[in-house]
Coordinates of C-alpha atoms in Angstrom, one line a residue:
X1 CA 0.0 0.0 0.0
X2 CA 1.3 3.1 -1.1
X3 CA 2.4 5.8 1.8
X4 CA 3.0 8.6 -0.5
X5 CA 1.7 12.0 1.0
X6 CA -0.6 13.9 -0.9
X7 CA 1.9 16.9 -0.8
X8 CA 4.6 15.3 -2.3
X9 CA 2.4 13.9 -5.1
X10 CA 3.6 16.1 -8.5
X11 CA 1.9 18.9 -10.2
X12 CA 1.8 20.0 -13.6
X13 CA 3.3 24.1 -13.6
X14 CA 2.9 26.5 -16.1
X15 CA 4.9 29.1 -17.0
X16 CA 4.0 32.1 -15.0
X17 CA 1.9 30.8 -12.3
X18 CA 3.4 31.0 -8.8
X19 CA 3.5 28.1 -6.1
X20 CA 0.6 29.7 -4.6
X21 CA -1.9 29.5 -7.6
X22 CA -1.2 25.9 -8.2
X23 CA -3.6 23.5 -7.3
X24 CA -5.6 20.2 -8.6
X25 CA -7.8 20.4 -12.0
X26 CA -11.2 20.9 -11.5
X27 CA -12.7 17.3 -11.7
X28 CA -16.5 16.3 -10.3
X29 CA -14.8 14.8 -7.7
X30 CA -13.0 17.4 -6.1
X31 CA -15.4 20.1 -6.3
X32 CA -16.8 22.4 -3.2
X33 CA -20.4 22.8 -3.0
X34 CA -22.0 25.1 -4.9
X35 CA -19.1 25.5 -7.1
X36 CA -19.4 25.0 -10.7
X37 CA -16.4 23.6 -13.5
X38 CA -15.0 25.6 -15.5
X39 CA -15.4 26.7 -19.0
X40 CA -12.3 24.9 -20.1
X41 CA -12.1 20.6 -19.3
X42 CA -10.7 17.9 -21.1
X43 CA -12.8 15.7 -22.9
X44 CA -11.8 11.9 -23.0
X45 CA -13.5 9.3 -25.6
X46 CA -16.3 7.1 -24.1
X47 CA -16.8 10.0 -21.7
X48 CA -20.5 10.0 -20.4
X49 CA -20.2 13.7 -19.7
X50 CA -20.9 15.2 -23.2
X51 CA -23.9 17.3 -24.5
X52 CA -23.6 16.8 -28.3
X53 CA -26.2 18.6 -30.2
X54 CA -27.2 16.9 -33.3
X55 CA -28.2 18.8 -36.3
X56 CA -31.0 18.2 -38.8
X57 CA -30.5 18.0 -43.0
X58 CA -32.6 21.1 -43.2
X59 CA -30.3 23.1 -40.3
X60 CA -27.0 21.3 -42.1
X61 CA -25.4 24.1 -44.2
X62 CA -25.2 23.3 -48.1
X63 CA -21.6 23.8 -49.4
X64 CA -21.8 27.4 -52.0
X65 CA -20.3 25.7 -55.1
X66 CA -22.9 23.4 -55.1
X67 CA -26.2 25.9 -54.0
X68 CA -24.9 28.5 -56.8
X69 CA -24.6 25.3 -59.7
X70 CA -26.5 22.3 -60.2
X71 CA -24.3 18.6 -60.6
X72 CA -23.2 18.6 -64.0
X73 CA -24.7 16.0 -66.2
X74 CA -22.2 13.5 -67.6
X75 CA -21.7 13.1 -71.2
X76 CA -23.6 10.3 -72.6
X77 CA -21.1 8.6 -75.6
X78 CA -24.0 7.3 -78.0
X79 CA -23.1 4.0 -79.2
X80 CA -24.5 1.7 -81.8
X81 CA -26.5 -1.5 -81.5
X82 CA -26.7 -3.9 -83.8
X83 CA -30.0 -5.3 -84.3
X84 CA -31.2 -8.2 -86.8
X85 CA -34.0 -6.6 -88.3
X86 CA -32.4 -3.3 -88.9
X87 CA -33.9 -1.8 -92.3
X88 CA -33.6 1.8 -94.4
X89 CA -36.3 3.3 -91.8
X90 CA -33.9 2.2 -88.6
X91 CA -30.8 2.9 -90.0
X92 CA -27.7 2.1 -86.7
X93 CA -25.2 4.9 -87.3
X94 CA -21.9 5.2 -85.8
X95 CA -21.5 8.3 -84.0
X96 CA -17.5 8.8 -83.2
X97 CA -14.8 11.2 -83.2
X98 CA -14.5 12.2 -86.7
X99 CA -16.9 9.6 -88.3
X100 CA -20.1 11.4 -87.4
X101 CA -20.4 14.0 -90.1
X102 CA -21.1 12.2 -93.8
X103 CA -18.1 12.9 -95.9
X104 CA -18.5 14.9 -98.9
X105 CA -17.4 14.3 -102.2
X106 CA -14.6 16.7 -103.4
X107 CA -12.4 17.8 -106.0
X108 CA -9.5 18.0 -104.8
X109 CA -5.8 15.9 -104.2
X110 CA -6.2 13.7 -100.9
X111 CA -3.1 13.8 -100.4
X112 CA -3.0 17.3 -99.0
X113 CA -4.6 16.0 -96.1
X114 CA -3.2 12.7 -95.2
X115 CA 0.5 10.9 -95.8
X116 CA 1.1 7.1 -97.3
X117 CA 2.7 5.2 -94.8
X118 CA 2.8 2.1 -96.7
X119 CA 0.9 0.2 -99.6
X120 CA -1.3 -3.1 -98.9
X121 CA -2.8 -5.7 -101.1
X122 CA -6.3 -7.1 -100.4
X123 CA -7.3 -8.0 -103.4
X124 CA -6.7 -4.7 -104.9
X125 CA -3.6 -1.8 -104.1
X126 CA -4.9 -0.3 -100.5
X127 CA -2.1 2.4 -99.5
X128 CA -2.5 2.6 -95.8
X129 CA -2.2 6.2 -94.6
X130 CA -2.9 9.0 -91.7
X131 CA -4.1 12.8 -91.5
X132 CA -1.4 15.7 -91.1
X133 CA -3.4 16.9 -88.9
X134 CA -3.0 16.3 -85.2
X135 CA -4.2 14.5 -83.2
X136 CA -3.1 11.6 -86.4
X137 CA -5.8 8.9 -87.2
X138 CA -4.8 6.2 -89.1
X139 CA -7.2 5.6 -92.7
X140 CA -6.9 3.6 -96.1
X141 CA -6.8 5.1 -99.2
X142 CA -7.7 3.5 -102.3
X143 CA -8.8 4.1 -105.9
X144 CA -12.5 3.1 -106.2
X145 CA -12.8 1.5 -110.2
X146 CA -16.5 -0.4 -109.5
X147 CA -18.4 1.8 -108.2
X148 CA -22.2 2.4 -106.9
X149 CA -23.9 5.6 -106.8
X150 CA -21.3 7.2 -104.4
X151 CA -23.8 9.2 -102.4
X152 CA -25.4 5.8 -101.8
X153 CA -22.3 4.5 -100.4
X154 CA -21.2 7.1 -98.3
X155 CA -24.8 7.0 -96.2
X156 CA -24.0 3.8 -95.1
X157 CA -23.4 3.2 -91.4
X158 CA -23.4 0.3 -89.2
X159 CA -21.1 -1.1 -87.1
X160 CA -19.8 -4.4 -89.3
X161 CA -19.3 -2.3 -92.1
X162 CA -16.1 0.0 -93.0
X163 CA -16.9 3.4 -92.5
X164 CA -16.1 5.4 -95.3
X165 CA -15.0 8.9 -94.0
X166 CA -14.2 10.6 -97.6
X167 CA -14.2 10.8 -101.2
X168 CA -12.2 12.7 -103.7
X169 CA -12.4 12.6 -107.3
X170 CA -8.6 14.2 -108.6
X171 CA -7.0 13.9 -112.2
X172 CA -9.3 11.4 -113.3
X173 CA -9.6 9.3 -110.2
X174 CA -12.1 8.3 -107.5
X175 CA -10.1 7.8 -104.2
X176 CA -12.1 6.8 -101.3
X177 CA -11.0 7.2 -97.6
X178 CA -12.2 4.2 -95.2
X179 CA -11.8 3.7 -91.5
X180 CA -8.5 1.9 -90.8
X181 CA -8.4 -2.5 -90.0
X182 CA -5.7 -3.9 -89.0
X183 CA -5.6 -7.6 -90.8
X184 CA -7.8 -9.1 -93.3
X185 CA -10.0 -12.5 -92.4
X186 CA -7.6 -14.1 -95.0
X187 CA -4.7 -13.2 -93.2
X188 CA -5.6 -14.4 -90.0
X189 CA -6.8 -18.0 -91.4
X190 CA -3.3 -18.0 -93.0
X191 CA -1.7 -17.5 -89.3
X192 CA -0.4 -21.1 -87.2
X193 CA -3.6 -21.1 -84.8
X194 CA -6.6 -22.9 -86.1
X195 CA -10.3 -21.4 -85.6
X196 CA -12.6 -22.8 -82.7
X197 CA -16.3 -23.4 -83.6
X198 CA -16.8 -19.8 -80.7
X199 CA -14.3 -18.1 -83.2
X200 CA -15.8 -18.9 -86.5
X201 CA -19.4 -18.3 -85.1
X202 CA -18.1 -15.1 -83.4
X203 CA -17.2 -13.8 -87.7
X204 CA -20.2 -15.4 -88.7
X205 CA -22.4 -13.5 -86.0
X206 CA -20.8 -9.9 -87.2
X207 CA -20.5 -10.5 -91.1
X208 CA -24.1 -11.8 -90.8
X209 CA -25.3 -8.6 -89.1
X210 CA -23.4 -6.5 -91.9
X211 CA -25.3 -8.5 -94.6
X212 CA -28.4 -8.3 -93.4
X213 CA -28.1 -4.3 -93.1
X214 CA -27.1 -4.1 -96.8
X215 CA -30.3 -6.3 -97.5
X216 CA -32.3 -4.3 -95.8
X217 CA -31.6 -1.1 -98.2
X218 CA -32.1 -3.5 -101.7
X219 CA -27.9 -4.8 -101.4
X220 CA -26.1 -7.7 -101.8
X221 CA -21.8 -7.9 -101.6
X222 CA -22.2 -11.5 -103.8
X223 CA -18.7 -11.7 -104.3
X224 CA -17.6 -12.1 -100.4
X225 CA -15.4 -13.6 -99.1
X226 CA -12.2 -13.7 -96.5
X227 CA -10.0 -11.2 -98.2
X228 CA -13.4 -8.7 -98.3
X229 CA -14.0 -8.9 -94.4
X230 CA -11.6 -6.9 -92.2
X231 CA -10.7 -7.0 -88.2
X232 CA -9.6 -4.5 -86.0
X233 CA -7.1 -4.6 -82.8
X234 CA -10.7 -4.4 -80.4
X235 CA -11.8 -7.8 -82.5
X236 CA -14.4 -6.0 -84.3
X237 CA -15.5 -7.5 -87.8
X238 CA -15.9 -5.5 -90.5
X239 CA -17.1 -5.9 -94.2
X240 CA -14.9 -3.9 -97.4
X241 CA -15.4 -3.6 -100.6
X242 CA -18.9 -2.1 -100.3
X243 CA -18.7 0.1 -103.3
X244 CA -18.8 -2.8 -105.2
X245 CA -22.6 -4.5 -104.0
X246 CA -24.9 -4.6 -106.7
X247 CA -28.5 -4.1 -105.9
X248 CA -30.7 -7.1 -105.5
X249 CA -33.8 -8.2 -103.9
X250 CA -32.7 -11.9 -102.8
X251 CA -29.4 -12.4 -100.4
X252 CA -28.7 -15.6 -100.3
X253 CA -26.8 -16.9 -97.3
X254 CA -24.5 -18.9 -99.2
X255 CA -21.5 -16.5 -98.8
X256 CA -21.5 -16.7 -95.2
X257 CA -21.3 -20.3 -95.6
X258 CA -18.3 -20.1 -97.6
X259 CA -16.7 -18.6 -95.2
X260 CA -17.2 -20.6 -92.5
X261 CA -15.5 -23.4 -94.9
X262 CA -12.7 -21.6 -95.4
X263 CA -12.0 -20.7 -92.0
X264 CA -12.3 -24.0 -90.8
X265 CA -10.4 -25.7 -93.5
X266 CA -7.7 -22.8 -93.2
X267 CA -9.1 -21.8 -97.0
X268 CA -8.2 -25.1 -98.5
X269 CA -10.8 -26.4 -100.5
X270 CA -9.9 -30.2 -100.6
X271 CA -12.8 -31.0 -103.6
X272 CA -14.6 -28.2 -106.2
X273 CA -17.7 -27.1 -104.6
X274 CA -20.4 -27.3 -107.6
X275 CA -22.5 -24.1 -108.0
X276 CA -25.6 -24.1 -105.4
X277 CA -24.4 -27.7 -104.2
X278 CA -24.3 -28.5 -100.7
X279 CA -21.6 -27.1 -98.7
X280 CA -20.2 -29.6 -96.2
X281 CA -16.5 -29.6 -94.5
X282 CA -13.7 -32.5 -95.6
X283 CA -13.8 -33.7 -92.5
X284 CA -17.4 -33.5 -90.4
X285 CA -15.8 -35.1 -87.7
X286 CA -14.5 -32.9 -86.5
X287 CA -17.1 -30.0 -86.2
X288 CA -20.3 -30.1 -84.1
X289 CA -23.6 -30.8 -85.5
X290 CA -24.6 -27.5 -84.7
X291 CA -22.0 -25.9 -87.7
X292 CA -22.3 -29.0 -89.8
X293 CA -26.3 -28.0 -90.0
X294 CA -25.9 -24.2 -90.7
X295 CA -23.7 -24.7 -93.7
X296 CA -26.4 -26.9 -94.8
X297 CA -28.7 -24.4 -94.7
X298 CA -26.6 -21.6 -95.7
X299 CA -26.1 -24.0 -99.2
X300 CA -29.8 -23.0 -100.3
X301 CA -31.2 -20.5 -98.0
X302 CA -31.5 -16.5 -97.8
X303 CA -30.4 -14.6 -94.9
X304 CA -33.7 -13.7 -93.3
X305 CA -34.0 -17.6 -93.5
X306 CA -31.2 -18.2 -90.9
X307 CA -31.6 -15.0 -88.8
X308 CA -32.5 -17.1 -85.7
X309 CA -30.3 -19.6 -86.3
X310 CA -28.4 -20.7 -82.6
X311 CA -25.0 -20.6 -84.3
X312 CA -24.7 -17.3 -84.9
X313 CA -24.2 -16.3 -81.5
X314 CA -21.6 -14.0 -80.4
X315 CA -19.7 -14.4 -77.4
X316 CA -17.4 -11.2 -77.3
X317 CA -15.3 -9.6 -80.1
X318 CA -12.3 -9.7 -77.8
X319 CA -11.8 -13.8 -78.5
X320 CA -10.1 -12.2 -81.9
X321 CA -7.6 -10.1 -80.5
X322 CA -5.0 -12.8 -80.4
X323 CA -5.1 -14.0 -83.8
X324 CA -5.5 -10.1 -84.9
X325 CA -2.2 -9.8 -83.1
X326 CA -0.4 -12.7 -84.5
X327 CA -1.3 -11.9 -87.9
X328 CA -0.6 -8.4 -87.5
X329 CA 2.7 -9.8 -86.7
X330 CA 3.0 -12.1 -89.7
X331 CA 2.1 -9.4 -92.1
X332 CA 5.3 -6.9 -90.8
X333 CA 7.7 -10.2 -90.6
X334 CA 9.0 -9.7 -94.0
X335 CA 8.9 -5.9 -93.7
X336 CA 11.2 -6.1 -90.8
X337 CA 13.6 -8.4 -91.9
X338 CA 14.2 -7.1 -95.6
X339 CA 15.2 -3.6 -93.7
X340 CA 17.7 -5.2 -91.6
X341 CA 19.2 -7.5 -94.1

């Protein structure tokens, strides 16, 4: 038990307060009757002793930035949706940077506005090329020989077709500017990795939805076919070549189904395929019954004959990106090796 006097017990001192002024803080426990604590007492957590008053929202003030301005509204980006029954009176457009505005056709050299970086064959001389302007965007730039009424052309917008931003008509020539793909479907079948039945359906679903928006406005890209249909880095499939549709009223599905053969058969045809005969792969063994039917069908059938048709489901564009990739790389191979040689 401790023996310790209260006198000798020590006291905090403050500079400027004599000996005699010292004495013990004011606690409840020390306090004379009829004497009150003082103004100034230290509070402790999980103290029982405190008198909060609690505010209302109506009393609570509003912060001025906020009472003088309402919340700004965030930009909405508009995007498209692609949707199976899309016809001239529910056009999809594409509303991006740059892309939204219908190019117009003029008279002039386009090569005051962009620079060739390089040329590119598929199926005809495509000069790949970007805008002087900054900030760049990469576009393609080709002479258009088979044309369709251009202000036909240019109106189209959907998301599975290349997006033609401008046309110039210069010493005797039709150049037309397009959106920019990385790789051709023919290049990526030519790459090592063979196509899954989710990766050929995934084409199929996007071509298909490209196809059925030319039907809808009276045309038909008959000639189709791997070197005509175009990815991007983002896995997006896109039909080219649409300046040279013809106008019909019957799409026949039998151009998608060619394509399924030749990505599955890594565009070897191992027998002739007789015009309108069946179309069936080498070996069926090794597909599903689900693919094996829709290229039956696709043999004798029109689009709008195979629009609910469970193959053409799509999972997500992004399954392409690695063979977009890989044949990005196998396209730049030679490139790169004839420089350093």
């Amino acid at each position: 038990m401790s023996t310790e006097s209260p006198e000798s017990r020590r006291l905090t001192r403050f500079p400027g307060v004599g000996p005699e002024r010292l004495r013990q803080p004011q606690t409840p426990n020390n306090l004379q009757d009829e004497e009150k604590p003082g103004n100034r007492g230290t509070r402790f957590p999980g103290s029982l002793n405190h008198d909060f008053t609690l505010l209302t929202a109506a009393k609570l003030e509003e912060p001025p930035p906020e009472r003088r301005s309402p919340k700004p509204a965030l930009p909405r980006i508009p995007l498209a949706v692609n949707i199976g029954n899309a016809t001239p009176h529910r056009s999809i457009a594409i509303d991006q940077v740059g892309l939204s505005l219908l190019p117009l056709i003029r008279h002039e050299d386009p090569w005051l506005k962009y620079t060739c970086l390089r040329k590119m064959r598929r199926g005809s001389l495509v000069q790949v090329a970007c805008t002087k302007s900054i900030p760049t965007t990469m576009v393609t730039v080709k002479e258009a020989r088979k044309l369709l009424e251009l202000d036909q052309v240019i109106k189209f917008r959907h998301s599975n077709l290349v997006v033609f931003i401008g046309c110039y008509k210069y010493d005797g020539k039709t150049m037309l500017v397009s959106e920019y793909a990385q790789v051709s479907l023919r290049q990526t079948i030519a790459i090592p990795y063979d196509f899954e039945q989710a990766h050929v359906s995934e084409v199929c679903s996007q071509v298909f939805e490209g196809m059925l928006y030319l039907s809808g406005h009276g045309f038909s890209h008959k000639s189709l076919d791997s070197s005509k249909v175009l990815l991007q880095s983002d896995g997006n499939v896109k039909i080219a070549y649409i300046e040279s549709c013809q106008e019909t009223g019957f799409t026949p599905a039998r151009g998608l189904g060619l394509l399924v053969l030749e990505m599955i058969q890594k565009d070897v045809i191992q027998k002739p395929i007789q015009e309108g005969g069946k179309l069936e792969p080498s070996l069926p063994v090794l597909w599903s019954a689900e693919l094996i039917n829709f290229l039956e069908i696709t043999s004798h059938c029109s689009l709008s004959d195979i629009k609910m048709n469970s193959f053409l489901k799509s999972l997500s564009p992004t399954i392409l990106i690695p063979f977009v990739s890989y044949a990005q790389l196998e396209a730049i191979a030679p490139q790169i090796m004839s420089s350093s040689a």
